[in-house]
C-alpha positions as MATLAB code, in Angstrom:
seq = 'MLDVWLLPPPESPRDVPGHELDAVERRRAESFLQPADRRMYLAAHVGLRRVLALYTGIAPARLVIAGELHKGDGGRHGRPRVLRVPGAPQFSLSHSHGLALAAVAHARVGADVQRIPSDSTVEACLPALHPDEREELLAVPAHARAAVFGRLWTRKEAYLKGLGTGLNRAPSLDYLGDGEPSGRPAGWLVGNLPLCEGHVGAVALRGSGNWQVAMRAVPAAYLYAADARSAVRGIGGIEPGFRTVLRDRSAAPREE';
ca = [
     -34.620   54.491   69.701;
     -31.357   54.576   67.755;
     -28.270   53.603   69.741;
     -24.863   54.838   68.634;
     -21.820   53.215   70.224;
     -18.426   54.899   70.007;
     -15.882   52.090   69.961;
     -12.378   52.690   71.352;
      -9.323   52.562   69.088;
      -6.545   50.131   69.960;
      -4.456   51.691   72.727;
      -1.464   49.339   72.554;
       0.364   47.118   70.067;
      -1.209   44.003   71.552;
      -4.204   42.675   69.723;
      -7.777   42.565   70.950;
      -9.425   39.100   71.259;
      -9.459   38.358   67.545;
     -10.571   34.782   68.145;
     -14.077   36.158   68.544;
     -14.142   37.003   64.835;
     -15.093   34.604   62.065;
     -12.749   33.378   59.331;
     -13.826   36.066   56.860;
     -13.127   38.853   59.350;
      -9.746   37.393   60.299;
      -8.698   37.124   56.653;
      -9.744   40.703   56.100;
      -7.736   41.807   59.140;
      -4.626   40.027   57.859;
      -4.952   41.745   54.469;
      -4.055   45.158   55.915;
      -0.480   46.124   55.151;
      -0.129   48.560   58.047;
      -0.240   47.055   61.581;
      -2.133   50.113   62.853;
      -4.862   49.586   60.243;
      -5.102   45.915   61.151;
      -5.445   46.706   64.880;
      -8.127   49.314   64.133;
     -10.122   46.815   62.068;
      -9.842   44.187   64.802;
     -10.854   46.652   67.498;
     -13.881   47.852   65.555;
     -15.171   44.360   64.746;
     -14.559   42.874   68.187;
     -16.255   45.917   69.677;
     -19.198   45.522   67.337;
     -19.633   41.852   68.232;
     -19.569   42.605   71.944;
     -22.168   45.346   71.500;
     -24.417   43.047   69.433;
     -24.068   40.322   72.090;
     -25.769   42.724   74.476;
     -28.868   42.878   72.236;
     -29.027   39.228   71.218;
     -27.863   37.402   74.341;
     -25.479   35.376   72.177;
     -21.741   35.210   72.851;
     -19.732   37.463   70.471;
     -17.851   34.536   68.913;
     -21.080   32.661   68.186;
     -22.809   35.447   66.290;
     -23.188   34.776   62.574;
     -22.762   38.038   60.673;
     -22.921   38.162   56.898;
     -24.316   40.172   53.993;
     -28.046   40.112   53.374;
     -27.875   39.321   49.644;
     -27.340   36.000   47.930;
     -25.562   36.068   44.547;
     -25.529   32.384   43.695;
     -21.848   31.835   44.496;
     -22.381   30.344   47.948;
     -21.566   33.586   49.711;
     -23.523   36.541   51.013;
     -22.994   40.133   49.980;
     -24.335   43.593   50.706;
     -25.332   45.192   53.975;
     -24.296   42.966   56.934;
     -26.857   41.489   59.303;
     -27.015   39.140   62.251;
     -28.272   35.837   60.882;
     -30.233   33.024   62.561;
     -31.495   35.262   65.388;
     -35.187   36.180   65.037;
     -35.763   39.787   65.971;
     -32.068   40.682   65.973;
     -31.429   44.411   65.639;
     -30.028   45.892   62.474;
     -26.690   47.673   62.588;
     -24.023   49.547   60.689;
     -20.325   49.850   61.486;
     -17.854   52.472   60.302;
     -14.278   53.294   61.288;
     -11.780   55.871   60.119;
      -8.427   57.123   61.407;
      -8.716   56.008   64.996;
     -12.452   56.373   65.528;
     -15.141   53.734   65.101;
     -18.859   53.781   65.667;
     -21.703   51.314   65.445;
     -25.342   52.296   64.991;
     -27.964   49.804   66.228;
     -31.729   49.978   65.715;
     -34.787   47.839   64.980;
     -34.988   49.448   61.571;
     -32.762   49.570   58.529;
     -29.783   51.767   59.420;
     -26.533   53.085   57.992;
     -23.644   54.915   59.648;
     -20.461   56.579   58.512;
     -17.530   58.324   60.164;
     -14.690   60.114   58.391;
     -11.772   62.321   59.217;
     -12.390   65.859   57.945;
     -10.999   65.776   54.408;
      -8.314   67.906   52.859;
      -9.141   70.707   50.442;
      -7.706   68.623   47.591;
     -10.039   65.726   48.457;
     -13.030   68.075   48.412;
     -12.001   69.405   45.017;
     -11.582   65.878   43.612;
     -14.979   64.739   44.904;
     -17.020   67.719   43.717;
     -17.927   66.146   40.336;
     -19.391   63.091   42.146;
     -21.982   65.158   44.022;
     -25.605   65.782   43.152;
     -25.763   69.049   41.156;
     -27.677   70.850   43.916;
     -25.202   69.659   46.552;
     -22.331   70.909   44.443;
     -23.978   74.312   44.065;
     -24.562   74.578   47.805;
     -20.996   73.573   48.617;
     -19.439   76.063   46.205;
     -21.403   78.808   47.958;
     -19.603   78.028   51.222;
     -16.466   80.121   51.970;
     -13.340   78.217   50.966;
     -11.957   78.072   54.511;
     -15.085   76.271   55.787;
     -15.765   74.064   52.781;
     -13.892   70.946   53.951;
     -15.927   70.626   57.166;
     -19.214   71.195   55.343;
     -18.252   68.681   52.692;
     -17.328   66.131   55.365;
     -20.745   66.449   56.966;
     -22.421   66.075   53.581;
     -20.322   63.107   52.488;
     -20.895   61.162   55.703;
     -24.663   61.706   55.309;
     -24.389   60.389   51.771;
     -22.341   57.314   52.739;
     -24.584   56.540   55.703;
     -27.605   56.597   53.421;
     -25.938   54.386   50.786;
     -24.914   51.926   53.503;
     -28.479   51.886   54.748;
     -29.671   51.065   51.242;
     -27.099   48.304   51.069;
     -25.484   49.534   47.861;
     -22.565   51.506   49.222;
     -20.771   53.502   46.550;
     -21.898   51.045   43.886;
     -24.765   53.488   43.589;
     -23.607   56.757   42.059;
     -23.395   59.457   44.810;
     -24.795   61.999   42.351;
     -28.204   60.283   42.224;
     -29.413   61.260   45.684;
     -29.685   64.696   47.252;
     -28.488   64.871   50.871;
     -27.788   68.580   51.089;
     -28.997   71.136   53.626;
     -30.707   73.591   51.297;
     -33.958   71.735   50.594;
     -34.838   69.096   53.227;
     -37.881   67.866   51.284;
     -35.555   66.953   48.410;
     -33.833   64.236   50.431;
     -34.744   60.565   49.848;
     -38.274   59.801   50.940;
     -38.761   57.480   53.876;
     -35.284   58.063   55.341;
     -34.041   60.136   58.256;
     -30.471   61.288   57.757;
     -28.442   63.482   60.085;
     -25.002   64.233   61.420;
     -23.645   63.228   64.830;
     -21.685   65.361   67.294;
     -18.196   63.839   67.389;
     -14.710   64.776   68.469;
     -12.763   67.490   66.719;
     -11.263   66.275   63.449;
     -13.986   63.726   62.639;
     -17.485   63.958   61.195;
     -20.162   61.293   61.289;
     -23.719   60.619   60.266;
     -26.524   58.072   60.501;
     -29.376   57.162   58.168;
     -32.499   55.375   59.366;
     -35.395   53.960   57.394;
     -38.483   55.489   58.966;
     -40.404   58.643   59.678;
     -41.013   60.989   62.572;
     -38.371   62.076   65.046;
     -36.159   59.371   66.592;
     -34.334   59.632   69.888;
     -30.594   58.930   69.589;
     -28.511   57.765   72.563;
     -24.728   57.914   72.180;
     -22.464   55.826   74.427;
     -18.679   55.482   74.532;
     -17.268   51.997   75.205;
     -14.164   52.082   77.463;
     -11.089   50.298   76.162;
     -11.170   47.941   79.150;
     -14.252   46.267   77.668;
     -12.455   45.825   74.359;
      -9.338   44.113   75.711;
     -11.047   42.082   78.418;
     -10.389   38.383   77.914;
     -13.702   37.451   79.501;
     -16.269   38.370   76.846;
     -19.230   37.741   79.144;
     -18.091   40.259   81.744;
     -17.213   42.740   79.012;
     -20.738   42.483   77.581;
     -22.227   42.978   81.048;
     -20.067   46.069   81.497;
     -21.153   47.458   78.142;
     -24.772   46.966   79.192;
     -24.211   49.253   82.183;
     -22.900   52.218   80.193;
     -25.172   55.252   80.436;
     -25.632   57.520   77.421;
     -23.049   60.284   77.390;
     -25.073   62.323   74.949;
     -28.629   62.322   73.651;
     -29.931   63.975   70.520;
     -32.800   63.673   68.056;
     -32.718   62.463   64.482;
     -35.356   64.739   63.007;
     -37.724   64.060   60.155;
     -36.921   66.931   57.816;
     -39.248   65.834   55.026;
     -42.080   67.887   56.488;
     -39.906   70.889   57.361;
     -41.442   74.144   56.159;
     -39.725   75.808   53.266;
     -38.234   79.212   53.923;
     -39.502   81.957   51.717;
];
């Protein structure tokens, strides 16, 4: 099962309980120049910690979250993980322009959400695509190209987050288009999510076969609640608002 949690954006100027974050997260929050961006970052990361507390049984503020890679400088880099908790689920967090989501699974996972880009952004990013992706995109009518590109780009970023490289790996190296499913990276399931108008999102999961996906929306009350324990209990009672399937397209038959 892959769980996708839609995390609420900040609804007021007051901050969420930022004391639940660690020093690295708080410094990152303070680095944002725009107050709205800082509040969105805080909301996404507090929401993530409260969701992860549900799976681990550990209070949000006590979770140790850091990158999985050591680089010899005393820090940790790369794809974030919950440390010091045997059997902790893997996760990926993404937020963009008022919408955040966290994907949680007991397998390597990546997630991405973006606002549908402008035509100029699509034009600027075309050279970065895999040649086959670029060919497919240019075949799409101009009026629909931005939405199709957004779906493609979120699939690509979700996959790169799942790998742990992010955009340090050239986006042109991997095919995530729709034209030839068997050409996508082996051993990964990658697909788009149904989101609100104006945003596109995707998840990537290391595995095979079809995976059930349960999507839940976290109410803002559980984000601003001062009592983290009751907020986590409330989150645990949320029923899926939408279910879908992340399909294994590697074995999809080719159309003649």
